[in-house]
C-alpha cells in the first residue's frame, strides 16, 4: 500500500565507525509512530540518481511537541548509502514510511533472545527499547547475541548496554568478545532456554538466518526473523522483493518482504 512521502531534514549524520553512520532526521509530526521491525524508504529529496529509494530500518524514534525524529544506523555498501553518508546537517531527504510488518511482542514468554548479525542490530535495538519502555518484560529476561566480522563492525553497543544486561558479543576474528559465529554462540547456550518459554528475534545476513533456521529445525522455539532483500518500490507494488514462504497449509507461496514482511516466522521461510 502506498504511503505518504515526507520531506525530512537532517539533524546530524555522523560516521560512528569506519563505514558505519548514524543519521538523525527531523520529520513532520504527522509521521506515524513506527513499530519495531518497520523500515523507511529513503532518497535524497529532488535527486533522480540513484532512481530507487533504499530501505533502512528505523533504529530509534522520538516524538516531540510539534515534530518527530528518527535515527538510522547504516553501513555504506554502494551508491545509495555512499550518497547518504555525504549528506550534511540541513540536507533534505524524502522518506516513505513507516513500512512493513513489525515484530510481534509475546508477553507470555519468559525469555527473549535477540540474535543480530552486523547491521541487523538496528531493528532489534528498537525492539529491545520498545520492550523496556512498555515494561512488558524485565530487562533480565533479555539475552542479546551480537556478531560481526570484527570489532570495527560492532555498532550500536552503547545504546544496547542501556537496555540489556546480558549481551554476548562474537566476532569472526576474535577482536572483540568470543571468537565465534553468533549462531554458534547461541547454539552453545541453547539448552539454557526452554522452547515453550522463549521467543527469538533475529536479523542479519542471509547466511546467518539460514544457519539459525537449521539450528531451530525440529525444535519448538518460536522465532521471528527480519529478512533483507533488494527492494524497488518498497510498498508491495512490484514483487521485486518476493521470497518463497510456506503458507499455513505447508504449500509454497511467494510473499513480498516489503509489505508482507520484512518480519516472518523463520519456520515459514523456504531456503533454496
Ligand atoms: C527491510 C530492510 C531493512 C534494512 N535496514 C538496514 C539498516 O538499518 N541499515 C543498513 O545499513 N542497511 C539496511 N538494509 C540494507 C540496505 O537497504 C542496503 O544496504 C542498501 O539498500 C544498499 O544500497 P546501496 O545503493 O548503497 O548499495 P547498492 O549499490 O544497491 O548495492 C551494494 C551491495 O549491497 C547489496 N545489497 C543492496 N541492497 C541489499 C539488501 N536490501 N539486502 C542485502 N544486500 C543488499 C548488493 O547486492 C550489493 O552487493 C535494509 C534492507 C532491508 C530490506
Ligand atoms: S519492493 Fe516492490 S513489492 Fe517489494
Coordinates of N, CA, C and O in Angstrom, one line a residue, residues 87-262:
X87 N 25.7 13.4 3.2 CA 24.7 14.5 3.5 C 25.1 15.2 4.8 O 25.5 14.6 5.8
X88 N 24.9 16.5 4.8 CA 25.2 17.3 6.0 C 24.0 17.8 6.6 O 22.9 17.7 6.1
X89 N 24.1 18.3 7.8 CA 23.1 18.9 8.6 C 22.3 19.9 7.7 O 22.9 20.7 7.0
X90 N 21.0 19.8 7.7 CA 20.1 20.7 6.9 C 19.7 20.2 5.6 O 18.8 20.7 4.9
X91 N 20.4 19.1 5.1 CA 20.1 18.5 3.8 C 18.7 17.9 3.9 O 18.3 17.5 5.0
X92 N 18.0 17.8 2.8 CA 16.7 17.2 2.8 C 16.6 15.8 2.2 O 17.3 15.6 1.2
X93 N 15.8 15.0 2.8 CA 15.7 13.6 2.3 C 14.2 13.3 2.2 O 13.4 13.8 3.0
X94 N 13.9 12.5 1.2 CA 12.5 12.1 1.0 C 12.3 10.7 1.7 O 13.0 9.8 1.4
X95 N 11.4 10.6 2.6 CA 11.2 9.4 3.4 C 9.8 8.9 3.3 O 8.8 9.7 3.5
X96 N 9.7 7.6 3.0 CA 8.4 7.0 2.9 C 8.3 5.9 4.0 O 9.2 5.1 4.1
X97 N 7.2 6.0 4.8 CA 7.1 5.0 5.9 C 6.3 5.5 7.0 O 5.6 6.6 6.9
X98 N 6.3 4.8 8.2 CA 6.9 3.5 8.4 C 6.3 2.4 7.6 O 5.0 2.4 7.4
X99 N 7.1 1.5 7.1 CA 6.6 0.5 6.1 C 6.8 -0.9 6.7 O 7.7 -1.1 7.6
X100 N 6.0 -1.8 6.3 CA 6.2 -3.3 6.6 C 5.6 -3.7 7.9 O 5.1 -2.9 8.6
X101 N 5.7 -5.1 8.0 CA 5.1 -5.7 9.2 C 6.1 -5.7 10.3 O 7.3 -5.9 10.1
X102 N 5.7 -5.5 11.6 CA 6.6 -5.4 12.7 C 6.8 -6.7 13.4 O 6.1 -7.7 13.2
X103 N 7.8 -6.7 14.3 CA 7.9 -7.9 15.2 C 6.7 -7.9 16.2 O 6.3 -6.9 16.6
X104 N 6.3 -9.1 16.5 CA 5.2 -9.3 17.4 C 5.8 -9.5 18.8 O 6.6 -10.4 18.9
X105 N 5.4 -8.7 19.8 CA 5.9 -9.0 21.1 C 4.9 -10.0 21.8 O 3.7 -9.9 21.7
X106 N 5.6 -11.0 22.4 CA 4.8 -12.1 23.0 C 5.0 -12.0 24.5 O 5.9 -12.6 25.1
X107 N 4.1 -11.3 25.3 CA 4.4 -11.0 26.7 C 4.3 -12.3 27.5 O 4.7 -12.3 28.7
X108 N 3.7 -13.4 27.0 CA 3.6 -14.6 27.8 C 5.0 -15.4 27.9 O 5.1 -16.3 28.7
X109 N 5.9 -15.0 27.0 CA 7.2 -15.7 27.0 C 8.1 -15.1 28.1 O 8.2 -13.9 28.3
X110 N 8.8 -16.0 28.8 CA 9.7 -15.5 30.0 C 11.0 -15.0 29.5 O 11.7 -14.2 30.1
X111 N 11.5 -15.6 28.4 CA 12.9 -15.2 27.9 C 12.7 -14.7 26.5 O 12.0 -15.2 25.6
X112 N 13.5 -13.6 26.2 CA 13.6 -13.1 24.9 C 15.1 -13.2 24.4 O 16.0 -12.7 25.1
X113 N 15.3 -13.8 23.3 CA 16.6 -14.0 22.8 C 16.7 -13.1 21.5 O 15.8 -13.3 20.6
X114 N 17.7 -12.3 21.4 CA 17.9 -11.5 20.2 C 19.2 -12.0 19.5 O 20.2 -12.2 20.2
X115 N 19.1 -12.2 18.2 CA 20.3 -12.6 17.5 C 20.5 -11.7 16.3 O 19.7 -11.6 15.4
X116 N 21.6 -10.9 16.5 CA 21.8 -9.9 15.4 C 23.2 -10.1 14.8 O 24.2 -10.3 15.5
X117 N 23.2 -10.0 13.5 CA 24.5 -10.1 12.7 C 24.7 -8.7 12.1 O 23.8 -8.2 11.4
X118 N 25.8 -8.1 12.4 CA 26.2 -6.8 11.8 C 25.1 -5.7 12.0 O 24.7 -5.5 13.1
X119 N 24.7 -5.1 10.9 CA 23.7 -4.0 11.0 C 22.3 -4.5 11.4 O 21.5 -3.7 11.6
X120 N 22.2 -5.8 11.5 CA 20.9 -6.4 12.0 C 20.6 -5.9 13.4 O 19.4 -6.1 13.8
X121 N 21.5 -5.3 14.0 CA 21.3 -4.7 15.4 C 20.2 -3.6 15.3 O 19.5 -3.4 16.3
X122 N 20.1 -2.9 14.1 CA 19.2 -1.7 14.1 C 17.8 -2.0 14.5 O 17.3 -1.4 15.4
X123 N 17.1 -2.9 13.8 CA 15.7 -3.1 14.1 C 15.5 -3.8 15.5 O 14.6 -3.6 16.2
X124 N 16.5 -4.7 15.9 CA 16.4 -5.4 17.1 C 16.6 -4.5 18.3 O 16.1 -4.6 19.4
X125 N 17.4 -3.4 18.1 CA 17.6 -2.4 19.2 C 16.3 -1.6 19.4 O 16.0 -1.4 20.6
X126 N 15.6 -1.3 18.4 CA 14.3 -0.6 18.6 C 13.4 -1.5 19.3 O 12.6 -1.1 20.2
X127 N 13.4 -2.8 19.0 CA 12.5 -3.7 19.6 C 12.8 -3.9 21.1 O 11.9 -3.8 22.0
X128 N 14.1 -4.0 21.4 CA 14.5 -4.1 22.8 C 14.1 -2.8 23.6 O 13.6 -2.9 24.7
X129 N 14.3 -1.6 22.9 CA 13.9 -0.4 23.6 C 12.4 -0.3 23.8 O 11.9 0.1 24.9
X130 N 11.6 -0.8 22.8 CA 10.1 -0.8 22.9 C 9.7 -1.7 24.1 O 8.8 -1.4 24.9
X131 N 10.4 -2.9 24.2 CA 10.0 -3.8 25.3 C 10.3 -3.2 26.6 O 9.5 -3.3 27.6
X132 N 11.5 -2.6 26.7 CA 11.8 -1.9 28.0 C 10.9 -0.8 28.3 O 10.4 -0.6 29.5
X133 N 10.5 0.0 27.3 CA 9.7 1.2 27.6 C 8.3 0.7 28.0 O 7.7 1.3 28.9
X134 N 7.8 -0.3 27.4 CA 6.4 -0.8 27.7 C 6.4 -1.6 29.0 O 5.4 -2.0 29.5
X135 N 7.7 -1.9 29.5 CA 7.8 -2.7 30.7 C 7.0 -4.0 30.6 O 6.5 -4.4 31.6
X136 N 6.9 -4.5 29.4 CA 6.1 -5.8 29.3 C 7.0 -7.0 29.7 O 6.5 -8.1 29.9
X137 N 8.3 -6.8 29.8 CA 9.2 -7.9 30.3 C 10.3 -7.2 31.1 O 10.7 -6.1 30.7
X138 N 10.9 -8.0 32.0 CA 12.0 -7.4 32.7 C 13.3 -7.4 31.9 O 13.4 -8.3 31.0
X139 N 14.3 -6.5 32.1 CA 15.5 -6.5 31.4 C 16.3 -7.8 31.5 O 17.0 -8.2 30.7
X140 N 16.1 -8.4 32.7 CA 16.7 -9.7 33.0 C 16.3 -10.8 32.0 O 17.0 -11.8 31.8
X141 N 15.1 -10.7 31.4 CA 14.6 -11.7 30.5 C 15.2 -11.6 29.2 O 15.1 -12.5 28.4
X142 N 16.0 -10.6 28.9 CA 16.5 -10.4 27.6 C 18.0 -10.8 27.4 O 18.8 -10.4 28.2
X143 N 18.3 -11.6 26.4 CA 19.7 -12.0 26.2 C 20.0 -11.7 24.7 O 19.2 -12.0 23.8
X144 N 21.0 -10.9 24.5 CA 21.4 -10.5 23.2 C 22.6 -11.2 22.7 O 23.6 -11.2 23.4
X145 N 22.6 -11.7 21.5 CA 23.8 -12.3 20.8 C 24.0 -11.4 19.6 O 23.2 -11.2 18.8
X146 N 25.2 -10.7 19.7 CA 25.6 -9.8 18.7 C 26.9 -10.2 18.0 O 27.9 -10.3 18.7
X147 N 26.8 -10.4 16.7 CA 28.0 -10.8 16.0 C 28.4 -10.0 14.8 O 27.5 -9.3 14.2
X148 N 29.7 -9.9 14.5 CA 30.1 -9.3 13.3 C 31.5 -9.8 12.9 O 32.0 -10.7 13.6
X149 N 32.0 -9.3 11.8 CA 33.3 -9.9 11.4 C 34.4 -9.5 12.3 O 35.3 -10.3 12.6
X150 N 34.4 -8.2 12.8 CA 35.5 -7.8 13.7 C 34.9 -6.7 14.6 O 33.8 -6.2 14.4
X151 N 35.8 -6.2 15.5 CA 35.4 -5.2 16.5 C 35.0 -3.9 15.8 O 34.1 -3.2 16.2
X152 N 35.6 -3.6 14.6 CA 35.3 -2.4 13.9 C 33.9 -2.4 13.4 O 33.3 -1.3 13.0
X153 N 33.3 -3.5 13.2 CA 31.9 -3.6 12.7 C 30.9 -3.8 13.8 O 29.7 -4.1 13.4
X154 N 31.2 -3.7 15.0 CA 30.2 -3.8 16.1 C 29.8 -2.3 16.3 O 30.5 -1.5 16.7
X155 N 28.5 -2.1 16.0 CA 28.0 -0.7 16.2 C 26.7 -0.8 17.1 O 26.1 -1.9 17.2
X156 N 26.3 0.3 17.7 CA 25.1 0.3 18.5 C 25.2 -0.2 19.9 O 24.2 -0.4 20.6
X157 N 26.4 -0.6 20.3 CA 26.6 -1.3 21.6 C 26.3 -0.3 22.8 O 25.7 -0.8 23.8
X158 N 26.6 1.0 22.6 CA 26.3 1.9 23.7 C 24.9 2.0 24.0 O 24.5 1.9 25.2
X159 N 24.0 2.0 23.0 CA 22.6 2.1 23.3 C 22.1 0.7 23.9 O 21.3 0.7 24.8
X160 N 22.6 -0.3 23.3 CA 22.2 -1.7 23.7 C 22.5 -1.9 25.2 O 21.7 -2.5 25.9
X161 N 23.7 -1.5 25.6 CA 24.1 -1.7 27.0 C 23.2 -1.0 28.0 O 23.1 -1.5 29.2
X162 N 22.5 0.0 27.6 CA 21.5 0.7 28.5 C 20.2 -0.1 28.6 O 19.4 0.1 29.4
X163 N 20.0 -1.0 27.6 CA 18.7 -1.7 27.5 C 18.8 -3.1 28.0 O 17.8 -3.7 28.5
X164 N 19.9 -3.7 27.9 CA 20.0 -5.2 28.1 C 21.3 -5.5 28.9 O 22.4 -5.0 28.6
X165 N 21.2 -6.4 29.9 CA 22.4 -6.7 30.7 C 23.2 -7.8 30.1 O 24.4 -7.8 30.1
X166 N 22.5 -8.8 29.5 CA 23.2 -10.0 29.0 C 23.4 -9.8 27.5 O 22.5 -10.1 26.7
X167 N 24.6 -9.4 27.2 CA 25.0 -9.2 25.8 C 26.2 -10.1 25.5 O 27.2 -10.0 26.1
X168 N 26.0 -11.0 24.6 CA 27.1 -11.9 24.2 C 27.7 -11.4 22.8 O 27.0 -11.5 21.8
X169 N 28.9 -10.9 22.9 CA 29.5 -10.4 21.6 C 30.4 -11.4 21.0 O 31.1 -12.1 21.7
X170 N 30.3 -11.6 19.7 CA 31.1 -12.5 19.0 C 31.7 -11.9 17.7 O 31.0 -11.1 17.1
X171 N 32.9 -12.1 17.4 CA 33.5 -11.6 16.2 C 34.2 -12.8 15.5 O 34.7 -13.7 16.1
X172 N 34.2 -12.7 14.2 CA 34.8 -13.8 13.4 C 36.3 -14.0 13.7 O 36.9 -15.0 13.7
X173 N 37.0 -12.8 13.9 CA 38.4 -12.8 14.1 C 38.8 -12.7 15.6 O 40.0 -12.7 15.9
X174 N 37.8 -12.7 16.5 CA 38.1 -12.7 17.9 C 38.6 -11.3 18.4 O 39.0 -11.2 19.6
X175 N 38.4 -10.3 17.6 CA 39.0 -8.9 18.1 C 38.1 -8.3 19.1 O 38.5 -7.4 19.8
X176 N 36.9 -8.8 19.3 CA 36.0 -8.4 20.4 C 35.1 -9.6 20.8 O 34.6 -10.2 19.9
X177 N 35.0 -9.8 22.1 CA 34.1 -10.9 22.6 C 34.7 -12.2 22.2 O 35.9 -12.4 22.0
X178 N 33.8 -13.2 22.1 CA 34.2 -14.6 21.7 C 34.6 -14.7 20.2 O 34.0 -14.0 19.4
X179 N 35.6 -15.5 19.9 CA 35.9 -15.8 18.5 C 34.9 -16.9 18.0 O 35.2 -18.1 18.2
X180 N 33.8 -16.4 17.5 CA 32.8 -17.4 17.1 C 31.8 -16.8 16.2 O 31.6 -15.5 16.2
X181 N 31.1 -17.6 15.5 CA 29.9 -17.0 14.7 C 28.8 -16.8 15.7 O 28.7 -17.6 16.7
X182 N 28.0 -15.9 15.5 CA 26.9 -15.6 16.5 C 25.9 -16.7 16.7 O 25.4 -17.0 17.7
X183 N 25.7 -17.4 15.6 CA 24.8 -18.6 15.6 C 25.4 -19.7 16.4 O 24.7 -20.5 17.2
X184 N 26.8 -19.9 16.4 CA 27.5 -20.9 17.2 C 27.3 -20.6 18.7 O 27.1 -21.5 19.5
X185 N 27.5 -19.3 19.0 CA 27.4 -18.9 20.4 C 26.0 -19.2 20.9 O 25.8 -19.6 22.1
X186 N 25.0 -18.9 20.1 CA 23.6 -19.2 20.6 C 23.4 -20.7 20.7 O 22.8 -21.2 21.7
X187 N 23.9 -21.4 19.7 CA 23.8 -22.9 19.7 C 24.4 -23.5 21.0 O 23.8 -24.5 21.6
X188 N 25.5 -22.9 21.4 CA 26.2 -23.4 22.6 C 25.3 -23.3 23.9 O 25.3 -24.1 24.8
X189 N 24.5 -22.2 23.9 CA 23.7 -21.8 25.0 C 22.3 -22.4 24.9 O 21.5 -22.1 25.8
X190 N 21.9 -23.0 23.8 CA 20.5 -23.2 23.5 C 19.8 -24.0 24.7 O 18.6 -23.7 24.9
X191 N 20.5 -24.8 25.4 CA 19.8 -25.6 26.4 C 19.4 -24.7 27.6 O 18.6 -25.2 28.5
X192 N 20.0 -23.5 27.7 CA 19.6 -22.6 28.8 C 18.2 -22.1 28.6 O 17.6 -21.6 29.6
X193 N 17.6 -22.2 27.4 CA 16.3 -21.7 27.1 C 15.3 -22.8 26.9 O 15.5 -23.7 26.1
X194 N 14.2 -22.6 27.5 CA 13.1 -23.6 27.3 C 12.3 -23.1 26.1 O 11.8 -22.0 26.0
X195 N 12.1 -24.0 25.1 CA 11.4 -23.6 23.9 C 10.0 -23.0 24.1 O 9.6 -22.0 23.5
X196 N 9.3 -23.6 25.1 CA 7.9 -23.1 25.4 C 7.9 -21.7 26.0 O 7.0 -20.9 25.8
X197 N 9.0 -21.3 26.7 CA 9.0 -20.0 27.4 C 9.9 -18.9 26.7 O 10.2 -17.9 27.3
X198 N 10.3 -19.2 25.5 CA 11.3 -18.3 24.8 C 10.8 -17.9 23.5 O 10.3 -18.7 22.7
X199 N 11.1 -16.6 23.2 CA 10.8 -16.1 21.8 C 12.2 -15.6 21.3 O 12.9 -14.9 22.0
X200 N 12.5 -15.9 20.1 CA 13.7 -15.5 19.5 C 13.4 -14.5 18.4 O 12.5 -14.7 17.5
X201 N 14.2 -13.4 18.4 CA 14.1 -12.4 17.3 C 15.4 -12.3 16.6 O 16.5 -12.1 17.3
X202 N 15.5 -12.3 15.3 CA 16.8 -12.3 14.6 C 16.8 -11.4 13.4 O 15.7 -11.3 12.7
X203 N 17.9 -10.9 13.1 CA 18.1 -10.1 11.9 C 19.6 -10.0 11.6 O 20.4 -9.9 12.4
X204 N 19.9 -10.3 10.3 CA 21.3 -10.3 9.9 C 21.4 -10.8 8.5 O 20.4 -11.0 7.8
X205 N 22.6 -11.1 8.1 CA 22.8 -11.6 6.7 C 22.1 -12.9 6.5 O 21.9 -13.7 7.4
X206 N 21.8 -13.2 5.2 CA 21.1 -14.4 4.8 C 21.7 -15.6 5.4 O 21.0 -16.5 5.9
X207 N 23.0 -15.7 5.3 CA 23.8 -16.9 5.7 C 23.5 -17.2 7.2 O 23.3 -18.3 7.6
X208 N 23.5 -16.1 8.0 CA 23.2 -16.2 9.4 C 21.8 -16.8 9.7 O 21.6 -17.7 10.5
X209 N 20.8 -16.2 9.0 CA 19.4 -16.6 9.2 C 19.2 -18.0 8.7 O 18.5 -18.8 9.4
X210 N 19.9 -18.4 7.6 CA 19.8 -19.8 7.1 C 20.3 -20.8 8.1 O 19.8 -21.8 8.4
X211 N 21.5 -20.4 8.7 CA 22.1 -21.3 9.7 C 21.2 -21.4 11.0 O 21.0 -22.5 11.5
X212 N 20.6 -20.3 11.4 CA 19.7 -20.3 12.5 C 18.5 -21.1 12.2 O 18.1 -21.9 13.1
X213 N 18.0 -21.1 11.0 CA 16.9 -21.9 10.7 C 17.2 -23.4 10.8 O 16.4 -24.2 11.3
X214 N 18.4 -23.8 10.4 CA 18.9 -25.2 10.5 C 18.9 -25.6 12.0 O 18.5 -26.6 12.4
X215 N 19.5 -24.6 12.9 CA 19.6 -24.9 14.3 C 18.3 -25.1 14.9 O 18.1 -26.0 15.8
X216 N 17.3 -24.4 14.5 CA 16.0 -24.4 15.1 C 15.0 -25.5 14.5 O 14.0 -25.8 15.1
X217 N 15.5 -26.0 13.4 CA 14.7 -27.0 12.7 C 14.4 -28.2 13.7 O 15.3 -28.7 14.3
X218 N 13.1 -28.5 13.8 CA 12.7 -29.7 14.6 C 12.6 -29.3 16.1 O 12.2 -30.1 16.9
X219 N 12.9 -28.0 16.5 CA 12.6 -27.6 17.9 C 11.3 -26.8 17.9 O 10.7 -26.5 16.9
X220 N 10.9 -26.5 19.2 CA 9.6 -25.8 19.3 C 9.8 -24.4 19.6 O 8.9 -23.7 20.1
X221 N 11.0 -23.8 19.3 CA 11.2 -22.4 19.6 C 10.4 -21.6 18.6 O 10.2 -21.9 17.5
X222 N 9.9 -20.5 19.2 CA 9.2 -19.5 18.3 C 10.2 -18.4 17.9 O 10.9 -17.9 18.7
X223 N 10.4 -18.2 16.6 CA 11.4 -17.3 16.1 C 10.9 -16.4 15.0 O 10.4 -16.9 14.0
X224 N 11.0 -15.1 15.2 CA 10.6 -14.2 14.1 C 11.9 -13.6 13.6 O 12.8 -13.1 14.3
X225 N 12.0 -13.6 12.2 CA 13.2 -13.0 11.6 C 12.8 -11.9 10.7 O 11.8 -11.9 10.0
X226 N 13.7 -10.9 10.6 CA 13.5 -9.8 9.7 C 14.5 -10.1 8.5 O 15.7 -10.2 8.6
X227 N 13.9 -10.2 7.3 CA 14.6 -10.6 6.1 C 15.1 -9.3 5.4 O 14.4 -8.3 5.4
X228 N 16.2 -9.4 4.7 CA 16.7 -8.3 3.9 C 16.7 -8.8 2.4 O 17.3 -9.8 2.1
X229 N 16.0 -8.1 1.6 CA 16.1 -8.3 0.1 C 16.2 -7.0 -0.6 O 15.9 -5.9 0.0
X230 N 16.8 -7.0 -1.7 CA 16.9 -5.8 -2.5 C 15.4 -5.3 -2.8 O 14.6 -6.2 -3.1
X231 N 15.2 -4.1 -2.7 CA 13.8 -3.6 -3.0 C 13.8 -2.5 -4.1 O 14.7 -1.8 -4.2
X232 N 12.6 -2.4 -4.7 CA 12.4 -1.4 -5.8 C 11.4 -0.4 -5.2 O 11.8 0.7 -4.8
X233 N 10.1 -0.8 -5.2 CA 9.1 0.1 -4.8 C 9.0 0.3 -3.2 O 8.8 1.3 -2.7
X234 N 9.2 -0.8 -2.5 CA 9.2 -0.8 -1.1 C 7.7 -0.9 -0.5 O 7.6 -0.9 0.7
X235 N 6.8 -0.9 -1.4 CA 5.4 -0.8 -0.9 C 4.4 -1.9 -1.4 O 3.2 -1.7 -1.4
X236 N 5.0 -2.9 -2.0 CA 4.2 -4.1 -2.4 C 3.7 -4.0 -3.8 O 2.9 -4.9 -4.2
X237 N 4.1 -3.1 -4.6 CA 3.6 -2.9 -5.9 C 4.3 -3.7 -7.0 O 3.7 -4.0 -8.1
X238 N 5.6 -4.1 -6.8 CA 6.4 -4.6 -8.0 C 6.8 -6.1 -7.9 O 7.2 -6.6 -8.8
X239 N 6.6 -6.7 -6.7 CA 7.0 -8.1 -6.5 C 8.5 -8.3 -6.6 O 9.0 -9.4 -6.6
X240 N 9.3 -7.2 -6.6 CA 10.7 -7.3 -6.7 C 11.4 -7.9 -5.5 O 12.6 -8.3 -5.6
X241 N 10.7 -8.0 -4.4 CA 11.4 -8.5 -3.2 C 10.8 -9.8 -2.7 O 10.9 -10.1 -1.6
X242 N 10.2 -10.5 -3.7 CA 9.4 -11.7 -3.3 C 10.4 -12.8 -2.8 O 11.5 -13.0 -3.3
X243 N 9.9 -13.5 -1.7 CA 10.7 -14.7 -1.2 C 9.7 -15.9 -1.1 O 8.5 -15.7 -0.9
X244 N 10.3 -17.1 -1.1 CA 9.5 -18.3 -1.0 C 9.1 -18.6 0.4 O 10.0 -18.6 1.3
X245 N 7.8 -18.7 0.7 CA 7.3 -18.9 2.0 C 6.3 -20.1 2.0 O 5.6 -20.3 1.0
X246 N 6.3 -20.8 3.1 CA 5.3 -21.9 3.3 C 4.0 -21.3 3.8 O 4.1 -20.5 4.8
X247 N 2.9 -21.5 3.2 CA 1.7 -21.0 3.7 C 1.1 -21.9 4.8 O 1.8 -22.9 5.2
X248 N 0.0 -21.5 5.4 CA -0.5 -22.3 6.6 C -0.9 -23.7 6.3 O -1.1 -24.5 7.2
X249 N -0.9 -24.1 5.0 CA -1.2 -25.5 4.6 C 0.1 -26.2 4.2 O 0.1 -27.3 3.8
X250 N 1.2 -25.4 4.3 CA 2.5 -26.0 4.0 C 2.9 -25.9 2.5 O 4.0 -26.4 2.1
X251 N 2.1 -25.3 1.7 CA 2.3 -25.1 0.3 C 3.2 -23.9 0.1 O 3.2 -22.9 0.8
X252 N 4.0 -24.0 -1.0 CA 4.9 -22.9 -1.3 C 4.1 -21.7 -1.9 O 3.3 -21.9 -2.8
X253 N 4.4 -20.5 -1.4 CA 3.8 -19.3 -2.0 C 4.9 -18.2 -2.0 O 6.0 -18.4 -1.4
X254 N 4.7 -17.1 -2.7 CA 5.7 -16.0 -2.6 C 5.1 -14.8 -1.9 O 3.9 -14.5 -2.1
X255 N 5.9 -14.3 -1.0 CA 5.5 -13.1 -0.2 C 6.5 -12.0 -0.4 O 7.7 -12.2 -0.7
X256 N 6.0 -10.8 -0.3 CA 6.8 -9.6 -0.5 C 7.4 -9.2 0.8 O 6.8 -9.0 1.8
X257 N 8.8 -9.1 0.8 CA 9.5 -8.7 2.0 C 9.1 -7.3 2.5 O 8.9 -7.1 3.7
X258 N 8.8 -6.4 1.5 CA 8.5 -5.1 1.9 C 7.1 -4.9 2.6 O 7.0 -4.1 3.5
X259 N 6.1 -5.6 2.1 CA 4.8 -5.4 2.6 C 4.2 -6.6 3.4 O 3.5 -6.3 4.4
X260 N 4.5 -7.8 3.0 CA 4.1 -8.9 3.9 C 5.1 -9.1 5.0 O 4.7 -9.6 6.1
X261 N 6.3 -8.7 4.8 CA 7.4 -8.8 5.9 C 7.8 -7.3 6.2 O 7.0 -6.4 6.0
X262 N 9.0 -7.1 6.6 CA 10.2 -7.9 6.5 C 10.2 -9.0 7.6 O 11.0 -9.9 7.5

